[in-house]
Short mmCIF file of N, CA, C and O in Angstrom, two decimals:
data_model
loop_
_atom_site.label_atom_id
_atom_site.label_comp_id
_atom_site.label_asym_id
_atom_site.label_seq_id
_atom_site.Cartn_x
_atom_site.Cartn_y
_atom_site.Cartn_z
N UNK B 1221 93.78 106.09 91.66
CA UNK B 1221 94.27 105.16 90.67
C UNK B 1221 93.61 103.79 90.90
O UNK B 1221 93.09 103.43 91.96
N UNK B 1222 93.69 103.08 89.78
CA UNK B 1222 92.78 101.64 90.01
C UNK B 1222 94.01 100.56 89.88
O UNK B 1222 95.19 100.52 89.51
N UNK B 1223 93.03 99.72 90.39
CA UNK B 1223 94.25 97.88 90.50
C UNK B 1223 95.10 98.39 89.04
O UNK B 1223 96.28 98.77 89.04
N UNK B 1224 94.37 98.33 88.07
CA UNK B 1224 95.32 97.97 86.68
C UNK B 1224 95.87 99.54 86.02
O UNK B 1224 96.09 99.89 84.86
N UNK B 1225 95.97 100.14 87.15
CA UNK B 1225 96.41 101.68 86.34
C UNK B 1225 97.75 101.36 86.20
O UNK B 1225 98.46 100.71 86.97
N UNK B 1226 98.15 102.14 84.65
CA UNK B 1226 99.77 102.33 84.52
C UNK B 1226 100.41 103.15 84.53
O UNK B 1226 100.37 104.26 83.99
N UNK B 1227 101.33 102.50 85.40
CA UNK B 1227 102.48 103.00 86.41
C UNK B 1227 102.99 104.64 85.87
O UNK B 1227 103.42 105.49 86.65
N UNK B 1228 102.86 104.81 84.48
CA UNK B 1228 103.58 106.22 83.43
C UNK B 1228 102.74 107.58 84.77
O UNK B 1228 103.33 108.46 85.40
N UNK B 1229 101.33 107.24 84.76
CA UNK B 1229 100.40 108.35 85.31
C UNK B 1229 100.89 108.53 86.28
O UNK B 1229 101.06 109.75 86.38
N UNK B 1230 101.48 107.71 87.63
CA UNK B 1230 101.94 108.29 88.74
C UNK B 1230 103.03 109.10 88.65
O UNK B 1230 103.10 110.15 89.30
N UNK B 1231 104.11 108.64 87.73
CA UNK B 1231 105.31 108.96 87.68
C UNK B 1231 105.08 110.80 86.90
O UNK B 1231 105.36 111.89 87.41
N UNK B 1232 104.48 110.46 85.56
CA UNK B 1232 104.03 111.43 84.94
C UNK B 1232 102.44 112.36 85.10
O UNK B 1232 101.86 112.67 84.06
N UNK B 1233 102.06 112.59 85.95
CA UNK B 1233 100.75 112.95 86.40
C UNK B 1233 100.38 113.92 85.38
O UNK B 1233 99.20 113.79 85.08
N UNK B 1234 101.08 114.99 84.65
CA UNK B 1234 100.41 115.65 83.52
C UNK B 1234 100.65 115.01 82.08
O UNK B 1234 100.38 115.64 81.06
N UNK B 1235 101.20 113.68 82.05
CA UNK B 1235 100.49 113.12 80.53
C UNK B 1235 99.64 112.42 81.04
O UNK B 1235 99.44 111.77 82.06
N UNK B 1236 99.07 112.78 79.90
CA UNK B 1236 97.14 112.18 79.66
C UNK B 1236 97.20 111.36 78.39
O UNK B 1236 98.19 111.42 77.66
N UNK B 1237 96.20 110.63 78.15
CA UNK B 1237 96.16 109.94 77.05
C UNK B 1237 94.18 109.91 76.89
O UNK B 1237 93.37 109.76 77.80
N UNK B 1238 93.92 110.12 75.40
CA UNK B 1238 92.56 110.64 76.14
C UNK B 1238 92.14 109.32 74.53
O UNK B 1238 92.92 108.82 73.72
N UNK B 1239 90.95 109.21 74.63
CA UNK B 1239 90.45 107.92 73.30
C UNK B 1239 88.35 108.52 73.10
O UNK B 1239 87.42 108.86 73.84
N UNK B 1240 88.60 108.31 71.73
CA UNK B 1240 87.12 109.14 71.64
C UNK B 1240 86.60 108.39 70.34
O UNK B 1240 87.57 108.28 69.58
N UNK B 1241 85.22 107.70 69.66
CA UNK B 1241 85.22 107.28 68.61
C UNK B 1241 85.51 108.37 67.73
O UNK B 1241 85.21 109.55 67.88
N UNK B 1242 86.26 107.71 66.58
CA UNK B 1242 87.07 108.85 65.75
C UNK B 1242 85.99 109.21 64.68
O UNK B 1242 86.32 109.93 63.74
N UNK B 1243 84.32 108.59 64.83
CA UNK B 1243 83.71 109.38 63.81
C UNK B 1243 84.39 109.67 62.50
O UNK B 1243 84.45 110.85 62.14
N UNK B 1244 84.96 108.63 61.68
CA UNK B 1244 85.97 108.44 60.55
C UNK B 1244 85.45 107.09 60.14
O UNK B 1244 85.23 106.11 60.85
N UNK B 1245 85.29 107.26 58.77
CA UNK B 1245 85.35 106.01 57.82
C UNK B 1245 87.17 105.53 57.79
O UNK B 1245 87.84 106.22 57.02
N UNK B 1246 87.73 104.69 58.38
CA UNK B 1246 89.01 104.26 58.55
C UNK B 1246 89.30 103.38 57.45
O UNK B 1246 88.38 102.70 57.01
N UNK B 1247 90.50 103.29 56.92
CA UNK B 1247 90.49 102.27 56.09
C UNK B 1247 91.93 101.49 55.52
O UNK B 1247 92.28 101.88 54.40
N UNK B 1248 92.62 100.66 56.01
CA UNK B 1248 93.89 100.50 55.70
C UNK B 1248 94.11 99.25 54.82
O UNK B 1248 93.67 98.12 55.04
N UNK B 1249 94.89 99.66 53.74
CA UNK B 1249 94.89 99.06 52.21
C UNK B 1249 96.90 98.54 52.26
O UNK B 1249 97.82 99.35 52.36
N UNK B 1250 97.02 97.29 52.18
CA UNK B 1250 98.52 97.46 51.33
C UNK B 1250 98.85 96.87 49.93
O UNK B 1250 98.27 95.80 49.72
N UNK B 1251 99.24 97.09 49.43
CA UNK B 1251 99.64 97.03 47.90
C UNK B 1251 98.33 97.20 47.44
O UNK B 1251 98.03 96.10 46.96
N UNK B 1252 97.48 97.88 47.33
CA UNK B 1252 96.11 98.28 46.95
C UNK B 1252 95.16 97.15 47.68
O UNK B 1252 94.07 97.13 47.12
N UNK B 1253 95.24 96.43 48.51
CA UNK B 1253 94.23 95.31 49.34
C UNK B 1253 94.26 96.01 50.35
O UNK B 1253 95.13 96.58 51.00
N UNK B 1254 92.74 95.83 50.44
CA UNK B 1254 91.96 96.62 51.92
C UNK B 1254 92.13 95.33 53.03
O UNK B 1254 91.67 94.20 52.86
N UNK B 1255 92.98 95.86 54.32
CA UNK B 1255 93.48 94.88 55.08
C UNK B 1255 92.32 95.08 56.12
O UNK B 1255 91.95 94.22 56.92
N UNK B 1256 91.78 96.41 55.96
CA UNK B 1256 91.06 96.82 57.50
C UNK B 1256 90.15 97.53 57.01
O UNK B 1256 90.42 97.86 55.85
N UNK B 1257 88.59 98.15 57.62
CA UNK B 1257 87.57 98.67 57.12
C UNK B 1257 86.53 99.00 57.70
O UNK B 1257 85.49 98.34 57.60
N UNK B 1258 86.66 100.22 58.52
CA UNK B 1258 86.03 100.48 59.80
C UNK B 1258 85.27 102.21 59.80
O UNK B 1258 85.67 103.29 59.36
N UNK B 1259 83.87 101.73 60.62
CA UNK B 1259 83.60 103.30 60.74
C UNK B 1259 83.53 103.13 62.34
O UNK B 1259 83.16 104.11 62.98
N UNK B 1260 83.93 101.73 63.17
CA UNK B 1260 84.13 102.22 64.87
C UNK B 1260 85.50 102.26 65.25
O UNK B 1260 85.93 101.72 66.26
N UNK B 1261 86.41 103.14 64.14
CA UNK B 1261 87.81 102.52 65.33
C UNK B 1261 87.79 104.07 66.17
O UNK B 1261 87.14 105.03 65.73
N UNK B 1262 88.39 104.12 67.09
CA UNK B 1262 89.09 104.50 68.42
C UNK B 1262 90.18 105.60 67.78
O UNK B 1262 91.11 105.36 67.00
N UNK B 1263 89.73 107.00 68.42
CA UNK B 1263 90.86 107.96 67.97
C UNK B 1263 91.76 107.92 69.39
O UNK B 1263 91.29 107.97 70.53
N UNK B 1264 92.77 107.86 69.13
CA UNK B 1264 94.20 108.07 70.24
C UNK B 1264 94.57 109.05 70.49
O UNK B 1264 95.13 109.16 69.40
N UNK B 1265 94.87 110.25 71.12
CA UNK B 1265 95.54 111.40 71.22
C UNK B 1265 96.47 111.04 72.74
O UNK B 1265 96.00 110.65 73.81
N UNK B 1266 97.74 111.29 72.43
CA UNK B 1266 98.88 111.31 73.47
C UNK B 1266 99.64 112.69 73.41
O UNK B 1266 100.58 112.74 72.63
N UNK B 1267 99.39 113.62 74.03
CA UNK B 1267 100.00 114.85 74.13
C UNK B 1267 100.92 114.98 75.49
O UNK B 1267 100.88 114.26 76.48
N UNK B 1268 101.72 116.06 75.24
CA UNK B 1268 102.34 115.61 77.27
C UNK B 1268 103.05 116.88 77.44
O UNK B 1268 104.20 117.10 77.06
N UNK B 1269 102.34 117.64 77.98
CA UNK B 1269 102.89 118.92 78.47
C UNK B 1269 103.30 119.78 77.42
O UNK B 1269 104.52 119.93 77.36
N UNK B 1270 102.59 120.42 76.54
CA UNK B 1270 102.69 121.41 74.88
C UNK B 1270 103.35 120.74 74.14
O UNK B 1270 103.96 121.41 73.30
N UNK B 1271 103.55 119.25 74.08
CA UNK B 1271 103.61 118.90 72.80
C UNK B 1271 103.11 117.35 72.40
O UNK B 1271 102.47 116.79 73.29
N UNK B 1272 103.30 116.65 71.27
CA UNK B 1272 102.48 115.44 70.82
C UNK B 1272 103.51 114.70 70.65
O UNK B 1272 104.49 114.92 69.94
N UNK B 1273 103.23 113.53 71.52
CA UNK B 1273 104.44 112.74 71.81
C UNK B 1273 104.53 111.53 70.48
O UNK B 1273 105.47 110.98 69.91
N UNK B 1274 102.80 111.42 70.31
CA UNK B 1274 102.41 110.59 68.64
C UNK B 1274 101.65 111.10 68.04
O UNK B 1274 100.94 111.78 68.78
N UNK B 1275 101.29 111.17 66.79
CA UNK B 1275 100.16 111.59 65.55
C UNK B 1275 98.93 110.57 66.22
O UNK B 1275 99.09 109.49 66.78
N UNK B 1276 97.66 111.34 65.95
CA UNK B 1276 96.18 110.38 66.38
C UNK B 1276 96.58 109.16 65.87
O UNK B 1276 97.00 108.96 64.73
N UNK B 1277 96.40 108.15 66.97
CA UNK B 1277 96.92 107.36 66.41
C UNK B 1277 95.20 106.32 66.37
O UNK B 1277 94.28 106.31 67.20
N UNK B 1278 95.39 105.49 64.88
CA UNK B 1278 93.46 104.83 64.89
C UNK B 1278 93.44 103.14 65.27
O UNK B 1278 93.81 102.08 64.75
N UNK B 1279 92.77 103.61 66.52
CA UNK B 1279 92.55 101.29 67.03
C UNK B 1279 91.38 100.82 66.12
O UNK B 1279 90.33 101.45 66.03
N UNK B 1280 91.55 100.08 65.69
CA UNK B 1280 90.74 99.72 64.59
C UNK B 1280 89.71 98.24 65.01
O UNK B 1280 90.23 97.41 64.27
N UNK B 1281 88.93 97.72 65.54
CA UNK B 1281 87.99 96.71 65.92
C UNK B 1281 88.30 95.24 65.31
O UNK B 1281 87.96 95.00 64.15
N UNK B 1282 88.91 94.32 66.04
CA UNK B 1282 90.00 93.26 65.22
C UNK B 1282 88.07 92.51 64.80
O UNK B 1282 88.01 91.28 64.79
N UNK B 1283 86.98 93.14 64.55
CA UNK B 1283 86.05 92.38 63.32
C UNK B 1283 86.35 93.15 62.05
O UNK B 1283 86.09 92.67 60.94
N UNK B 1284 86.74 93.99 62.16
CA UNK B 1284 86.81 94.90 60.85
C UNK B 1284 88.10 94.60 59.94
O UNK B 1284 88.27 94.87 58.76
N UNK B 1285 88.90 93.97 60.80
CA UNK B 1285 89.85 93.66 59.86
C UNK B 1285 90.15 92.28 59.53
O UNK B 1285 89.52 91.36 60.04
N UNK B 1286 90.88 92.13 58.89
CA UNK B 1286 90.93 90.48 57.74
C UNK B 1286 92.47 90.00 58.56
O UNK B 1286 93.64 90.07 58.18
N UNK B 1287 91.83 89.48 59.89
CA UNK B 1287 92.66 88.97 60.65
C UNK B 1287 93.62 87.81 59.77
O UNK B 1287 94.84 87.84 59.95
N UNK B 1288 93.10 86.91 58.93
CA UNK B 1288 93.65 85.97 57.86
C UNK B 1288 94.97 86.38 57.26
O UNK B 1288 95.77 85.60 56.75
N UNK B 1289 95.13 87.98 57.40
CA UNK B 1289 96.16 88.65 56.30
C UNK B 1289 97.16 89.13 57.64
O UNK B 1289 98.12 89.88 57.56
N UNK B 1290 96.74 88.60 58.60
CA UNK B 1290 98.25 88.86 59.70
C UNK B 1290 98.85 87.87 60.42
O UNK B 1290 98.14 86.91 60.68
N UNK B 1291 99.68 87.86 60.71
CA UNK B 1291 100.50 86.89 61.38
C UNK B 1291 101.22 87.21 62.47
O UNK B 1291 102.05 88.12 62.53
N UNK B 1292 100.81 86.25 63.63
CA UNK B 1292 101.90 86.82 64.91
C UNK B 1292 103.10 87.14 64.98
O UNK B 1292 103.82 86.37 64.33
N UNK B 1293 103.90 88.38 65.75
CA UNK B 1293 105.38 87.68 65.85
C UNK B 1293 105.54 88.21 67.44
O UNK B 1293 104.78 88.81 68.19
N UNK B 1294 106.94 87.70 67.57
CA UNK B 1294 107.08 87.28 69.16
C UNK B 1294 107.98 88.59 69.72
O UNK B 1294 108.85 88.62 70.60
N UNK B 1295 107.47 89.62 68.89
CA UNK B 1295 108.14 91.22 69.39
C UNK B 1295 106.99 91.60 70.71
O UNK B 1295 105.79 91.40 70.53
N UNK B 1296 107.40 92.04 71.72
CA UNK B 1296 106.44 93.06 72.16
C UNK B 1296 107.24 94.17 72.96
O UNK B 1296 108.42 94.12 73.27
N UNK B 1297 106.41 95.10 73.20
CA UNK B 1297 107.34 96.46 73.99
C UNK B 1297 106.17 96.63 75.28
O UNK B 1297 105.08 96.09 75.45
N UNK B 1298 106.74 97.39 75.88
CA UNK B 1298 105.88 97.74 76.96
C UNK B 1298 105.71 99.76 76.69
O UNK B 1298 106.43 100.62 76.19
N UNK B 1299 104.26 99.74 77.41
CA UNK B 1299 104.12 101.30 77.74
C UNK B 1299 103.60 101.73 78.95
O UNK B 1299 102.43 101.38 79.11
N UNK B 1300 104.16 102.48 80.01
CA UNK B 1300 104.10 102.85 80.95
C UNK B 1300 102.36 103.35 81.26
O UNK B 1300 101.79 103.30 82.34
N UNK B 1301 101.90 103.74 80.17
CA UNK B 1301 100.99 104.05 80.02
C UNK B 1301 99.56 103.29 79.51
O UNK B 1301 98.46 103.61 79.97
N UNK B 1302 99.75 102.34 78.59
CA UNK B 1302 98.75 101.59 77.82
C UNK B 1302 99.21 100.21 77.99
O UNK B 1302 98.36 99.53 77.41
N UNK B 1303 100.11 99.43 78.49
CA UNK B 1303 100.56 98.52 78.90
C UNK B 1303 101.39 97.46 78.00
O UNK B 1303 101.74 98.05 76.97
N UNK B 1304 101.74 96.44 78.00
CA UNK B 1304 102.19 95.38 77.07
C UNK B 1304 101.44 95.05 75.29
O UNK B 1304 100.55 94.25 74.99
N UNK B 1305 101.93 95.67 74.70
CA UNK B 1305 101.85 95.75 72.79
C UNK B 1305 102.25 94.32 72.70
O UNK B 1305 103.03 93.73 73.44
N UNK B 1306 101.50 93.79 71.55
CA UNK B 1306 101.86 92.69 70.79
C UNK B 1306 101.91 92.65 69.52
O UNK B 1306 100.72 92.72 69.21
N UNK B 1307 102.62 92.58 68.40
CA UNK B 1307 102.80 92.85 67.05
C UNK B 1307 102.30 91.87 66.00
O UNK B 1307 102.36 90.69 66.34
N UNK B 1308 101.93 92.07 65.11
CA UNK B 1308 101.73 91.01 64.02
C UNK B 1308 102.36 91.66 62.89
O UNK B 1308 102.75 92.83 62.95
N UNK B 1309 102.48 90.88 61.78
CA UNK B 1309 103.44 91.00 60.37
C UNK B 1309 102.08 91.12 59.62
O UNK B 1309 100.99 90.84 60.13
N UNK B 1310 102.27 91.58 58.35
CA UNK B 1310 101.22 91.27 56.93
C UNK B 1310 101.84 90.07 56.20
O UNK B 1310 103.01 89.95 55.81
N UNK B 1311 100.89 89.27 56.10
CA UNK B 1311 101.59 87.90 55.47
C UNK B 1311 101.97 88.67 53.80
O UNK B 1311 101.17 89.25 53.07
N UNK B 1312 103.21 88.46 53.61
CA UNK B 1312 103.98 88.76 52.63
C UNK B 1312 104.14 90.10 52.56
O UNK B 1312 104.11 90.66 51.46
N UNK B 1313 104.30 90.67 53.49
CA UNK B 1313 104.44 92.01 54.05
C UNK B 1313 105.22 92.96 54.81
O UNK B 1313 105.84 91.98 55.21
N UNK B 1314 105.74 93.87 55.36
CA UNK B 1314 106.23 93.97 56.74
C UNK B 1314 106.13 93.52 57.51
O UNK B 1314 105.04 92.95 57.57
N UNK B 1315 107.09 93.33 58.82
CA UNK B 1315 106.82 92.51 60.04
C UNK B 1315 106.93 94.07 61.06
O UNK B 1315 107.49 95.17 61.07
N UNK B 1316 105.94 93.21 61.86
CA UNK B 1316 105.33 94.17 63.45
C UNK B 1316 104.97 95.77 62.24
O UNK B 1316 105.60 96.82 62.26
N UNK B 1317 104.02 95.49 61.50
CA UNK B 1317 103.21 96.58 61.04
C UNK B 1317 101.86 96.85 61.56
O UNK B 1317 101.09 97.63 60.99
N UNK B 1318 101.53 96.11 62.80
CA UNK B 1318 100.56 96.35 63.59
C UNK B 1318 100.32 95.95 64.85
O UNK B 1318 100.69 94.78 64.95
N UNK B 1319 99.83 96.38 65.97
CA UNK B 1319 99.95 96.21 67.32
C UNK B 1319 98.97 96.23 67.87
O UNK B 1319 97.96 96.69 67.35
N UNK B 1320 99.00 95.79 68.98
CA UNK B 1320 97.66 95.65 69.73
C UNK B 1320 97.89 95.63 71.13
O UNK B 1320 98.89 95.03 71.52
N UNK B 1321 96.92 96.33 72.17
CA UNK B 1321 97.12 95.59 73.40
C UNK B 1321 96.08 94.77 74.08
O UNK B 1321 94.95 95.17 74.40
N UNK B 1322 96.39 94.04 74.19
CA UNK B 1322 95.39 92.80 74.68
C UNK B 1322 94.79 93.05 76.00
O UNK B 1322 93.65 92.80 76.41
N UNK B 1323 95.69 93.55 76.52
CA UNK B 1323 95.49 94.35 78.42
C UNK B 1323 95.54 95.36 78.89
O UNK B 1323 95.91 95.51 80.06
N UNK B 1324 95.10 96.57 77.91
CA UNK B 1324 95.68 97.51 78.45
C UNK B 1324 95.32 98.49 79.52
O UNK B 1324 94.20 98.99 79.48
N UNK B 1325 96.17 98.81 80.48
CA UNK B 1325 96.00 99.35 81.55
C UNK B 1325 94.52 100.27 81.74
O UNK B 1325 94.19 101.06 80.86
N UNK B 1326 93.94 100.14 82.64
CA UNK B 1326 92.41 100.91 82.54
C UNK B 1326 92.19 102.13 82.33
O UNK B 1326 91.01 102.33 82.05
N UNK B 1327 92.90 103.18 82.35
CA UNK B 1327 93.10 104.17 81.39
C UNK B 1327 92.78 104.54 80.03
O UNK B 1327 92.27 105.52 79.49
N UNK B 1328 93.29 103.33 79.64
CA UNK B 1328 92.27 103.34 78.04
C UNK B 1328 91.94 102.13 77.72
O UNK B 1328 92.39 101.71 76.65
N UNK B 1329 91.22 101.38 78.40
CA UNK B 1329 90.28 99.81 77.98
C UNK B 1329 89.64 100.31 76.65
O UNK B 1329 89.86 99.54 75.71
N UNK B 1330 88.91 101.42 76.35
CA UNK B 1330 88.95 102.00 75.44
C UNK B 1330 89.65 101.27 73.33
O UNK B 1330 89.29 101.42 72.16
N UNK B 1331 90.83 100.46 74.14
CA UNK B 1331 91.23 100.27 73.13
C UNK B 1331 91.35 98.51 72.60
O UNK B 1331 91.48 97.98 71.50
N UNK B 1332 91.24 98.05 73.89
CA UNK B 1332 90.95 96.74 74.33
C UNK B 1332 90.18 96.17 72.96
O UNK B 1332 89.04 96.44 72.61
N UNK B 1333 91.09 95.36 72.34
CA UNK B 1333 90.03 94.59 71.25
C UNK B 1333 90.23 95.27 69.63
O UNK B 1333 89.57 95.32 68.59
N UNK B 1334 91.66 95.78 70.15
CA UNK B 1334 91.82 96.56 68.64
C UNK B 1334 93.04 96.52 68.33
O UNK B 1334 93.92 96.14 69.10
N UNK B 1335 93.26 96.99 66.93
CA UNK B 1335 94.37 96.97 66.25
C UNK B 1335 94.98 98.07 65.67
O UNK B 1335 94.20 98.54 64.84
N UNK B 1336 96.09 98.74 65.74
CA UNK B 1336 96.82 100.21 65.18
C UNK B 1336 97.83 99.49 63.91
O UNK B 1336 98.48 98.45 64.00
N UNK B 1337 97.70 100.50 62.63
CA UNK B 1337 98.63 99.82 62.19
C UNK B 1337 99.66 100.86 61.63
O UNK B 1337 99.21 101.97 61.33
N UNK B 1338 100.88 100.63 61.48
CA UNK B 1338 101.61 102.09 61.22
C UNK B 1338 101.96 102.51 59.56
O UNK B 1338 102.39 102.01 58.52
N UNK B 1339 101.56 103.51 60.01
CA UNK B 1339 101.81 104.14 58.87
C UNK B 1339 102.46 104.20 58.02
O UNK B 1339 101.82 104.68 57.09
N UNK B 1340 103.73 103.91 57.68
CA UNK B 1340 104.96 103.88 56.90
C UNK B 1340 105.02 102.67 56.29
O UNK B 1340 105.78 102.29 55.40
N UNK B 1341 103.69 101.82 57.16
CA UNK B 1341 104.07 100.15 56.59
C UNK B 1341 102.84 99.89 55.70
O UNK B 1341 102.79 98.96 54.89
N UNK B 1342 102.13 100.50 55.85
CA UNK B 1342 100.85 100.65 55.05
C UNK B 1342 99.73 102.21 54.96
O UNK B 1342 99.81 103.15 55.75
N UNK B 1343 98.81 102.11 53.87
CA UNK B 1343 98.45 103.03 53.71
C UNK B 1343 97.11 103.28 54.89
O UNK B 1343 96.64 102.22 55.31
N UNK B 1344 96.72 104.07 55.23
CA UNK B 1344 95.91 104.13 55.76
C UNK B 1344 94.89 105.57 55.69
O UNK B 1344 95.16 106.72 56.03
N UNK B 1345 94.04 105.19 55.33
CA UNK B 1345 92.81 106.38 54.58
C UNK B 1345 91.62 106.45 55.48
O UNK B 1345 90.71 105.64 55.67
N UNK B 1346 91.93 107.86 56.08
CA UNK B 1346 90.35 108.25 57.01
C UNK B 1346 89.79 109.29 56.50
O UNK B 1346 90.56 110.23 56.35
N UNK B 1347 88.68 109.47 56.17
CA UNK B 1347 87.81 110.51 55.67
C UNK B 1347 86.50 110.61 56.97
O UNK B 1347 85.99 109.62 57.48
N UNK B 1348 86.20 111.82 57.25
CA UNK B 1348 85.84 112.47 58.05
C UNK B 1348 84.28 112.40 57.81
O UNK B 1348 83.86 113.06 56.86
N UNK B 1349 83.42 111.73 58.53
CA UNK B 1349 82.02 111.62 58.24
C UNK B 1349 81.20 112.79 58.48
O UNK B 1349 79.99 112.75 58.26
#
């Protein structure tokens, strides 16, 4: 394990968390405005012993998206695994409809520098290159 490994892997030694470019035109739109627009984001897979603990989840490259159209808020959660999340709102939008980790544990640096946004709060369209 390294200085910045998280703590989930010792405890949990058979979840894995694995990150691969998702080779996907990504693309997340709300009320028909393209918020995000990416062919490098980051595929997520979190599985943990025969089953999927989340859907692929897509980090998206905070150049690709229209940082202008989000706004901080002062939610964050922790993951045993990927480390301290920080949320932003869509200005005139949902709040904490997207997350990020700024630090996340070296396991998946991988994701370092990106943005997930969820699904239910916006649309999000990947087509398969």
């Amino acid at each position: 394990m390294s200085a910045n490994s998280g703590p989930g892997y010792k405890l949990y030694p058979q979840h894995r968390i694995t990150t691969k470019p998702a080779g996907a035109h990504v693309q997340v739109r709300f009320n028909g405005e393209v918020i995000a627009d990416t062919r490098d984001a980051i595929e997520l897979h979190e599985p943990h012993v025969g089953h999927v603990v989340a859907p692929v989840i897509y980090y998206i490259p905070r150049k690709d998206v229209r940082m202008e159209r989000l706004v901080r808020t002062d939610h964050h959660t922790e993951c045993p695994f990927k480390g301290q999340a920080s949320y932003y709102a869509l200005k005139d939008g949902p709040e904490n409809a997207v997350w990020t980790y700024e630090a996340p544990y070296d396991e998946v640096l991988a994701i370092k520098g990106h943005l997930a946004f969820y699904p239910d709060k916006t649309d999000l369209i990947v087509t398969p290159e």
